[in-house]
PDB file of N, CA and C in Angstrom:
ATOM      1  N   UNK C  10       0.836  -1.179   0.000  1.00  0.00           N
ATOM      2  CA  UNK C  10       0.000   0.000   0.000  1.00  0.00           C
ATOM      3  C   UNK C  10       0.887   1.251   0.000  1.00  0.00           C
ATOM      4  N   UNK C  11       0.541   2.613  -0.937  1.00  0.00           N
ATOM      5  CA  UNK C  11       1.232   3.127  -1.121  1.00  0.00           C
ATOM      6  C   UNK C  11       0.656   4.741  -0.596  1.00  0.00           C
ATOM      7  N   UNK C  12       1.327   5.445  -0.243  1.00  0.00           N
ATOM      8  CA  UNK C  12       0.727   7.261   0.088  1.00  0.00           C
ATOM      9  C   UNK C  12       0.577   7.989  -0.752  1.00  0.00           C
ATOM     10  N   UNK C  13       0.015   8.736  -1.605  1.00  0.00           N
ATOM     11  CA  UNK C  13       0.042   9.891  -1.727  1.00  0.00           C
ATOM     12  C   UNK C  13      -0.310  11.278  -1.428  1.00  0.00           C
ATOM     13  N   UNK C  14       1.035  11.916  -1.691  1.00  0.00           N
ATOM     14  CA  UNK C  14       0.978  13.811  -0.665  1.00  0.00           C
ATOM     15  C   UNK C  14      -0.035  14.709  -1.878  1.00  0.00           C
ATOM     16  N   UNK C  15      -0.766  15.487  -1.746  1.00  0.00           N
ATOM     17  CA  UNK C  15      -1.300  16.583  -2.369  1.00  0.00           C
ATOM     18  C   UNK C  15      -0.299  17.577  -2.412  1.00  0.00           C
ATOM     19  N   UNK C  16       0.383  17.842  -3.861  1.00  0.00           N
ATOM     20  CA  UNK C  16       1.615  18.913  -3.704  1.00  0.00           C
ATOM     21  C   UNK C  16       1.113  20.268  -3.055  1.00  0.00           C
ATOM     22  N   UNK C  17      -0.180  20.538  -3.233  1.00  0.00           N
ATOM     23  CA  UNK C  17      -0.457  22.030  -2.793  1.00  0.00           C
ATOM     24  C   UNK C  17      -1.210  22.068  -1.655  1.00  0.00           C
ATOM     25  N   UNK C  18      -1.601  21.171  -0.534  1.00  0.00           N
ATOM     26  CA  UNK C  18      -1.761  21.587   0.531  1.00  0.00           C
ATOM     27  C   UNK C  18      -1.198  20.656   1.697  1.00  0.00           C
ATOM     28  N   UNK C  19      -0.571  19.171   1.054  1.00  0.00           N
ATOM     29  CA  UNK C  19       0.009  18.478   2.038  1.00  0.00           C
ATOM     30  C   UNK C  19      -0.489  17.245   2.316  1.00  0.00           C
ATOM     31  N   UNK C  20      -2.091  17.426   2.224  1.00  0.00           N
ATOM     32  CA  UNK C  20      -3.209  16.318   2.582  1.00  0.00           C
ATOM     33  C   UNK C  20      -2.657  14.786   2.242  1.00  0.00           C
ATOM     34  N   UNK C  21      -2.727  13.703   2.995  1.00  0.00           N
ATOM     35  CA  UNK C  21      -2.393  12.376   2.233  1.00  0.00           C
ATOM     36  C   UNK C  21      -3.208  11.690   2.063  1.00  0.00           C
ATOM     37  N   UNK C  22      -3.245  11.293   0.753  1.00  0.00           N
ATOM     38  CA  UNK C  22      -4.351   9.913   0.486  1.00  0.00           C
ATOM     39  C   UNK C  22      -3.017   8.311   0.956  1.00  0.00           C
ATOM     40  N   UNK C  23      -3.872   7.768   1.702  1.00  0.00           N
ATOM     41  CA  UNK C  23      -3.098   6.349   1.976  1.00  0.00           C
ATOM     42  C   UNK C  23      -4.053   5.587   1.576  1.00  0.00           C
ATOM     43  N   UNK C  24      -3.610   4.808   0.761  1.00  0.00           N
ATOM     44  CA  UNK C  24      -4.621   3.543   0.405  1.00  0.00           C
ATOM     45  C   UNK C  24      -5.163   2.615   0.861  1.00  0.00           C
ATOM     46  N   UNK C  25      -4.476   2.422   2.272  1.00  0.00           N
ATOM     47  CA  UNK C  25      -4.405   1.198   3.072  1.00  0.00           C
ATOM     48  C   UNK C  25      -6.148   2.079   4.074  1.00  0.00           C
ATOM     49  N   UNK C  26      -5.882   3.506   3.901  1.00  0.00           N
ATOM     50  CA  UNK C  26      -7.332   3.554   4.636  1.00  0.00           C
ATOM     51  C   UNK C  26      -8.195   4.062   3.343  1.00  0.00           C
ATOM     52  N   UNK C  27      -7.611   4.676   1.919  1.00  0.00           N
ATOM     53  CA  UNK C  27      -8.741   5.341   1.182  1.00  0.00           C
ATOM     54  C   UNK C  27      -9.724   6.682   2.003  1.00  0.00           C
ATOM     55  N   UNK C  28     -10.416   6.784   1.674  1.00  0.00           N
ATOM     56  CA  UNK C  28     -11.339   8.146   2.023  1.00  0.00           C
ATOM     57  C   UNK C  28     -12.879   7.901   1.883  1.00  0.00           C
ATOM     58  N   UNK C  29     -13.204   7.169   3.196  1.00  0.00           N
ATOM     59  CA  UNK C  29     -14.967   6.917   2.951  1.00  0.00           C
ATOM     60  C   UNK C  29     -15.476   7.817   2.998  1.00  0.00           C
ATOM     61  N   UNK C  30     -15.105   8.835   3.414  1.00  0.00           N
ATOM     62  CA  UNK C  30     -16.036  10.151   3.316  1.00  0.00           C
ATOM     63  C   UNK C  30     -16.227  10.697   2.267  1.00  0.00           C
ATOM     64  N   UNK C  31     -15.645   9.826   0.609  1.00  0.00           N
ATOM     65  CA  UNK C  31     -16.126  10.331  -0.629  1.00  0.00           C
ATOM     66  C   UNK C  31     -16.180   9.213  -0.843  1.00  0.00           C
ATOM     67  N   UNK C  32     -16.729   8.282  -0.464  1.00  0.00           N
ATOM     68  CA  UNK C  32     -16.883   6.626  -1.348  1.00  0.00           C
ATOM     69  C   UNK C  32     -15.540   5.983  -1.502  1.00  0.00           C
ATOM     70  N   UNK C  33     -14.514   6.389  -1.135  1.00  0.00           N
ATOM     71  CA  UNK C  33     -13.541   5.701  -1.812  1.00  0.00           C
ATOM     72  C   UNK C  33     -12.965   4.408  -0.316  1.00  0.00           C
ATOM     73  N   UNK C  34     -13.251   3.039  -0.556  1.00  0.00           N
ATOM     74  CA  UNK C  34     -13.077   2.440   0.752  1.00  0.00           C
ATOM     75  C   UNK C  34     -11.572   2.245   0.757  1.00  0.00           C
ATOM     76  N   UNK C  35     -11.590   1.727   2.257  1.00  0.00           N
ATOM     77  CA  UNK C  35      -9.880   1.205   2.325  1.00  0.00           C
ATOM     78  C   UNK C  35      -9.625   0.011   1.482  1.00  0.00           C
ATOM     79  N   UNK C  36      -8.569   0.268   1.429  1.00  0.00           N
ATOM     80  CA  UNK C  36      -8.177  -0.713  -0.164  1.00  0.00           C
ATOM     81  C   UNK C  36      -7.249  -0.484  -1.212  1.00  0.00           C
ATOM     82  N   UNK C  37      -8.409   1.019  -1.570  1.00  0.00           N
ATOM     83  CA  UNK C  37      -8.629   1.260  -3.123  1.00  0.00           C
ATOM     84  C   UNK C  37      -7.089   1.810  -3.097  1.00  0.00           C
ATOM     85  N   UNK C  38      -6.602   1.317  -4.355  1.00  0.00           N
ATOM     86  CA  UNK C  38      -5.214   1.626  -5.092  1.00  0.00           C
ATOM     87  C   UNK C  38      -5.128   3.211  -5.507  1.00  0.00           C
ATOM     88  N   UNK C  39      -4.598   3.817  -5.936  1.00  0.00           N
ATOM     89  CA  UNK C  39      -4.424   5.694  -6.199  1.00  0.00           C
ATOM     90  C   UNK C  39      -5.369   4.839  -7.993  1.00  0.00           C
ATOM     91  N   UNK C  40      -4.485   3.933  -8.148  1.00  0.00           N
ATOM     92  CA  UNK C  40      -4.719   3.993  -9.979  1.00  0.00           C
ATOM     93  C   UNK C  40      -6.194   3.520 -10.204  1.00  0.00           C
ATOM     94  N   UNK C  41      -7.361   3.568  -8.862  1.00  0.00           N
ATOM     95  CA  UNK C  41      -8.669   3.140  -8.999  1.00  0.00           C
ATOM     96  C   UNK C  41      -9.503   3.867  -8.651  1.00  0.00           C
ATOM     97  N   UNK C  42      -8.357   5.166  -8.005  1.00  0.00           N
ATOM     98  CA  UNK C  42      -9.382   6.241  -7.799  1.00  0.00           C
ATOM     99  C   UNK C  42      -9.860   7.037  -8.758  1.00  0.00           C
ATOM    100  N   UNK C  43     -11.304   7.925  -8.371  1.00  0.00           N
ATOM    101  CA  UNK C  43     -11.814   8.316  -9.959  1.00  0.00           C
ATOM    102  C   UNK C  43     -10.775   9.259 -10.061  1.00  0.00           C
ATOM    103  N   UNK C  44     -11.079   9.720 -11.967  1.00  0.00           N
ATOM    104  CA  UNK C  44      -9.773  10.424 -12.177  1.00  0.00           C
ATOM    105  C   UNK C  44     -10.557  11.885 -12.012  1.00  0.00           C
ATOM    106  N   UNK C  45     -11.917  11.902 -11.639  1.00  0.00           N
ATOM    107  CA  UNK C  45     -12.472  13.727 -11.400  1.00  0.00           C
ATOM    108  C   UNK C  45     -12.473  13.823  -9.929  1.00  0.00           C
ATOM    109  N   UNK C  46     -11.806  12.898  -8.807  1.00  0.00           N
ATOM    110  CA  UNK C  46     -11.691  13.142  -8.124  1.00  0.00           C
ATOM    111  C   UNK C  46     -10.821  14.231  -7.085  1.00  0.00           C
ATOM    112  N   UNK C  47     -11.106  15.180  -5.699  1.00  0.00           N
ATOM    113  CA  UNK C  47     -10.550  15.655  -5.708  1.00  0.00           C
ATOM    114  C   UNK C  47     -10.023  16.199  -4.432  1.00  0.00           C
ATOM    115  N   UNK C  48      -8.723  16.951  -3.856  1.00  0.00           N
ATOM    116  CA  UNK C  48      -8.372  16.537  -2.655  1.00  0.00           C
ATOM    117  C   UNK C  48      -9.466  17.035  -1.498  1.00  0.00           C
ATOM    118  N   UNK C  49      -9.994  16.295  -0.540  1.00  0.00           N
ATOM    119  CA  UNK C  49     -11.039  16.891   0.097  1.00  0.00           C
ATOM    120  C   UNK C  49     -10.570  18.600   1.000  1.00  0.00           C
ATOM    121  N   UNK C  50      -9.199  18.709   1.242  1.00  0.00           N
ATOM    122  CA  UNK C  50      -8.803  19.765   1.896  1.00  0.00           C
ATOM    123  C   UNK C  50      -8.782  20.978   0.563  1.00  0.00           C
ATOM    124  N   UNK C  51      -8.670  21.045  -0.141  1.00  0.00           N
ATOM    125  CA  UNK C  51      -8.205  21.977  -1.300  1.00  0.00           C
ATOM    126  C   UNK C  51      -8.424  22.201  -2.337  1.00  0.00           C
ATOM    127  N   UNK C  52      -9.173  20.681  -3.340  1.00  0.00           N
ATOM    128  CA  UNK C  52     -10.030  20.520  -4.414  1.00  0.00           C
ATOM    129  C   UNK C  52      -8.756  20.666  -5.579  1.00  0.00           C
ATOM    130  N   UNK C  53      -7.857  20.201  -4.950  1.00  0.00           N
ATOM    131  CA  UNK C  53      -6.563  20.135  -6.160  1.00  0.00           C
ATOM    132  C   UNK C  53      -7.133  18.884  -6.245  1.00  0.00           C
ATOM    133  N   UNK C  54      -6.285  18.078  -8.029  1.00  0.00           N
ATOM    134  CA  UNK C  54      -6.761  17.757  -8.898  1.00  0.00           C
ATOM    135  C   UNK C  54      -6.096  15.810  -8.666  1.00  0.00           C
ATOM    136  N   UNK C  55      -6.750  15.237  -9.034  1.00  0.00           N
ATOM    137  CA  UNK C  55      -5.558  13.600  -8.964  1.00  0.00           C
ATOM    138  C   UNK C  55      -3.994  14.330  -9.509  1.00  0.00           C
ATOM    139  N   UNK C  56      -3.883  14.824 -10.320  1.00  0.00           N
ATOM    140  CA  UNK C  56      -2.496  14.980 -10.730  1.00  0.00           C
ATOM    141  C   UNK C  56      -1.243  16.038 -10.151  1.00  0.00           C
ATOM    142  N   UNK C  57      -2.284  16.532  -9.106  1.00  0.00           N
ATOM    143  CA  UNK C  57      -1.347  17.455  -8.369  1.00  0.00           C
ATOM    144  C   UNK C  57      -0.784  16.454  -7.363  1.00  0.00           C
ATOM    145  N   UNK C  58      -0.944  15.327  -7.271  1.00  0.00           N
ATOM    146  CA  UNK C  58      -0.299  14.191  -6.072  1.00  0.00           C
ATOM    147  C   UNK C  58       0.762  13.488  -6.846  1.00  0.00           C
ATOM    148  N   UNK C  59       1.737  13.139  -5.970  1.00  0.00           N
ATOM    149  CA  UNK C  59       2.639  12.216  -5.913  1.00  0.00           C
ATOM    150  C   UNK C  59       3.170  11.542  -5.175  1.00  0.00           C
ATOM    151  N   UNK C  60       3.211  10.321  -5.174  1.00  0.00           N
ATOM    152  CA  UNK C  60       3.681   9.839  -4.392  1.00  0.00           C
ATOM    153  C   UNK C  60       4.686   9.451  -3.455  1.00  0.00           C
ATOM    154  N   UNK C  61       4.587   9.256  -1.950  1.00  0.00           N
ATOM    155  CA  UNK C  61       5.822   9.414  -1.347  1.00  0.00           C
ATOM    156  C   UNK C  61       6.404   8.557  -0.467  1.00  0.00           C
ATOM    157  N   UNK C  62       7.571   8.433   0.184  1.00  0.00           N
ATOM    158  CA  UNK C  62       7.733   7.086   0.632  1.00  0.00           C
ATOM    159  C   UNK C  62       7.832   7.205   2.070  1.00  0.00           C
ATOM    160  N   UNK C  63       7.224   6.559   3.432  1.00  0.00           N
ATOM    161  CA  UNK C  63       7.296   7.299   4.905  1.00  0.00           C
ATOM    162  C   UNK C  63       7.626   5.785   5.791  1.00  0.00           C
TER     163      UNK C  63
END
């Protein structure tokens, strides 16, 4: 399971929990999240993330 940081406000998506508070359960891979999805802190875009290693 892998993290990703939101470059413009920090926020992390971790996969291992996902984000039920938009449908997305624990699990879900970054590459299964929708692609109009968006960061819940900031509304930056899937492609403003990258991934990081902790």
């Amino acid at each position: 399971m892998k993290t990703w940081m939101c470059n413009i406000c920090g926020w992390l998506y971790e996969e291992e929990k996902g984000c039920p508070e938009d449908g997305i359960p624990p699990g879900t891979r970054w590459e299964d999240v929708p692609p109009n999805w968006t960061c819940p802190e900031c509304g930056a875009r899937k492609e403003d993330f990258d991934m990081i290693e902790i």
